[in-house]
Amino acid sequence: MIWRREETEATGPARETGPAPETGGRRMAEQQSEVTIVGKGARLEGTVVSAGSLRIDGQVKGQINADGDVMLSPQSQVEADIRAQNVAVAGRFKGTIVVKGRAEISRGGRVDGDITSKTLVVEEGAIFQGQSIMDQPQPERAPAPPAREAAAQPEKVG
């Protein structure tokens, strides 16, 4: 029937069901089960905090802090400082990106600002105007050798 509507019962938190943005962020989205979406018509100003991943299709100005990944879709316009696990930019971004892992700018994406990451990928057709700081993992320091005993030097008796 045309007017019949299937009803499904939602269980648990909302999950990403639509296709991921056409970016390398697709791999990131597949790894995360919970994604908060800022829709095309949305305009947010201030601080956005997400315990999971975040996909931005609209406009955001301010700060973005995510425990998961941040994906900026091709239609997104973001002016912010981002801190996250990984970031994929397919839209327009101005600001600073600091990630623990991978930062990726896809074909058609534009970043005006600095990126601090372990890995940076800039696809052909992407624009990156800024500075890249490759953050190396800190090697574990070996314990300091014990101080040499004073017995190693002759003692004056006198």
CSV table of C-alpha atoms in Angstrom, one decimal:
chain,number,residue,atom,x,y,z
A,1,MET,CA,0.0,0.0,0.0
A,2,ILE,CA,1.2,3.5,-0.7
A,3,TRP,CA,0.1,5.0,2.6
A,4,ARG,CA,1.3,2.2,4.8
A,5,ARG,CA,4.4,3.0,6.9
A,6,GLU,CA,6.7,0.5,8.3
A,7,GLU,CA,7.4,1.1,11.9
A,8,THR,CA,10.7,0.1,13.5
A,9,GLU,CA,11.6,0.3,17.1
A,10,ALA,CA,14.8,2.2,17.8
A,11,THR,CA,17.1,0.6,20.4
A,12,GLY,CA,20.1,2.2,21.8
A,13,PRO,CA,21.8,5.4,20.6
A,14,ALA,CA,21.3,6.8,17.1
A,15,ARG,CA,23.7,5.3,14.6
A,16,GLU,CA,25.0,6.6,11.3
A,17,THR,CA,22.8,4.9,8.6
A,18,GLY,CA,23.3,7.1,5.6
A,19,PRO,CA,26.4,7.1,3.3
A,20,ALA,CA,29.5,8.6,4.7
A,21,PRO,CA,30.7,11.8,3.0
A,22,GLU,CA,32.6,11.3,-0.2
A,23,THR,CA,36.0,11.5,1.5
A,24,GLY,CA,38.7,9.4,3.0
A,25,GLY,CA,36.6,10.1,6.1
A,26,ARG,CA,34.5,7.2,4.9
A,27,ARG,CA,37.0,4.8,6.4
A,28,MET,CA,36.9,6.7,9.6
A,29,ALA,CA,33.1,6.7,9.7
A,30,GLU,CA,33.0,2.9,9.2
A,31,GLN,CA,35.2,2.4,12.2
A,32,GLN,CA,32.9,4.5,14.5
A,33,SER,CA,29.5,3.3,15.4
A,34,GLU,CA,28.1,6.5,16.9
A,35,VAL,CA,28.3,9.7,14.8
A,36,THR,CA,26.8,13.1,15.7
A,37,ILE,CA,25.7,15.0,12.6
A,38,VAL,CA,25.6,18.7,12.1
A,39,GLY,CA,23.1,18.9,9.2
A,40,LYS,CA,23.4,21.0,6.0
A,41,GLY,CA,21.0,23.7,7.2
A,42,ALA,CA,22.6,24.0,10.7
A,43,ARG,CA,24.8,26.9,11.8
A,44,LEU,CA,26.6,26.5,15.1
A,45,GLU,CA,28.7,29.0,16.9
A,46,GLY,CA,30.6,28.2,20.1
A,47,THR,CA,32.1,25.0,21.5
A,48,VAL,CA,31.1,21.7,20.1
A,49,VAL,CA,32.0,18.7,22.3
A,50,SER,CA,31.4,15.1,21.1
A,51,ALA,CA,32.1,11.9,23.1
A,52,GLY,CA,32.2,10.0,19.8
A,53,SER,CA,32.7,11.0,16.1
A,54,LEU,CA,31.3,14.1,14.4
A,55,ARG,CA,30.2,14.7,10.8
A,56,ILE,CA,29.7,18.3,9.8
A,57,ASP,CA,27.5,19.0,6.7
A,58,GLY,CA,26.7,22.6,7.8
A,59,GLN,CA,28.5,25.6,9.3
A,60,VAL,CA,30.5,25.7,12.5
A,61,LYS,CA,32.4,28.6,14.0
A,62,GLY,CA,34.3,28.2,17.3
A,63,GLN,CA,35.9,25.1,18.9
A,64,ILE,CA,35.4,21.4,18.2
A,65,ASN,CA,36.5,18.8,20.6
A,66,ALA,CA,35.8,15.1,19.7
A,67,ASP,CA,36.9,11.9,21.4
A,68,GLY,CA,36.5,10.2,18.0
A,69,ASP,CA,36.9,11.4,14.4
A,70,VAL,CA,35.7,14.6,12.8
A,71,MET,CA,34.6,14.5,9.1
A,72,LEU,CA,33.9,17.7,7.2
A,73,SER,CA,31.6,17.0,4.2
A,74,PRO,CA,32.0,18.8,0.8
A,75,GLN,CA,29.3,21.3,1.6
A,76,SER,CA,30.7,22.1,5.1
A,77,GLN,CA,32.1,25.5,6.1
A,78,VAL,CA,34.1,25.5,9.3
A,79,GLU,CA,36.1,28.2,11.1
A,80,ALA,CA,37.4,26.6,14.3
A,81,ASP,CA,40.1,24.9,16.3
A,82,ILE,CA,39.6,21.2,16.1
A,83,ARG,CA,41.0,18.6,18.5
A,84,ALA,CA,40.2,14.9,17.7
A,85,GLN,CA,41.5,11.5,17.0
A,86,ASN,CA,41.5,11.9,13.2
A,87,VAL,CA,40.1,14.6,10.8
A,88,ALA,CA,39.0,14.3,7.2
A,89,VAL,CA,38.3,17.6,5.3
A,90,ALA,CA,36.3,17.6,2.1
A,91,GLY,CA,34.8,21.1,2.5
A,92,ARG,CA,36.2,24.5,3.6
A,93,PHE,CA,38.1,24.8,6.8
A,94,LYS,CA,39.9,27.7,8.4
A,95,GLY,CA,41.7,27.4,11.7
A,96,THR,CA,43.9,24.9,13.6
A,97,ILE,CA,43.6,21.1,13.5
A,98,VAL,CA,45.3,19.0,16.2
A,99,VAL,CA,44.8,15.2,15.9
A,100,LYS,CA,46.4,12.2,17.5
A,101,GLY,CA,46.4,10.2,14.3
A,102,ARG,CA,45.6,11.1,10.7
A,103,ALA,CA,44.6,14.4,9.0
A,104,GLU,CA,43.3,14.1,5.5
A,105,ILE,CA,42.3,16.7,2.9
A,106,SER,CA,40.3,15.2,0.1
A,107,ARG,CA,40.0,16.4,-3.5
A,108,GLY,CA,37.9,19.6,-3.5
A,109,GLY,CA,38.7,20.2,0.2
A,110,ARG,CA,40.4,23.4,1.4
A,111,VAL,CA,42.4,24.0,4.6
A,112,ASP,CA,43.6,27.5,5.6
A,113,GLY,CA,45.5,27.0,8.8
A,114,ASP,CA,47.9,24.7,10.7
A,115,ILE,CA,47.7,21.0,11.1
A,116,THR,CA,49.4,18.9,13.8
A,117,SER,CA,49.2,15.2,13.2
A,118,LYS,CA,51.2,12.0,13.0
A,119,THR,CA,50.0,11.4,9.4
A,120,LEU,CA,49.0,14.0,6.8
A,121,VAL,CA,47.4,13.1,3.5
A,122,VAL,CA,46.6,15.8,0.9
A,123,GLU,CA,44.9,14.4,-2.2
A,124,GLU,CA,45.4,15.7,-5.7
A,125,GLY,CA,43.0,18.6,-6.2
A,126,ALA,CA,42.9,19.6,-2.5
A,127,ILE,CA,44.2,22.9,-1.2
A,128,PHE,CA,46.4,23.3,1.9
A,129,GLN,CA,47.6,26.7,2.9
A,130,GLY,CA,49.3,26.6,6.2
A,131,GLN,CA,51.9,24.8,8.3
A,132,SER,CA,52.1,21.1,8.9
A,133,ILE,CA,53.6,19.9,12.2
A,134,MET,CA,54.3,16.2,12.2
A,135,ASP,CA,53.9,15.0,15.7
A,136,GLN,CA,56.1,12.0,16.4
A,137,PRO,CA,55.2,9.6,19.1
A,138,GLN,CA,57.5,10.1,22.1
A,139,PRO,CA,59.8,7.1,22.6
A,140,GLU,CA,59.7,5.5,26.0
A,141,ARG,CA,62.7,6.6,27.9
A,142,ALA,CA,65.0,4.0,29.4
A,143,PRO,CA,65.5,4.4,33.1
A,144,ALA,CA,68.5,6.6,34.0
A,145,PRO,CA,71.6,4.6,34.8
A,146,PRO,CA,72.4,4.5,38.5
A,147,ALA,CA,74.7,7.3,39.7
A,148,ARG,CA,78.3,6.1,39.9
A,149,GLU,CA,79.4,5.6,43.4
A,150,ALA,CA,81.9,7.8,45.0
A,151,ALA,CA,84.2,4.8,45.4
A,152,ALA,CA,85.1,5.1,41.8
A,153,GLN,CA,87.3,8.0,42.7
A,154,PRO,CA,90.2,7.7,45.0
A,155,GLU,CA,89.6,9.1,48.5
A,156,LYS,CA,92.1,11.4,50.1
A,157,VAL,CA,93.2,10.5,53.5
A,158,GLY,CA,94.9,13.1,55.3
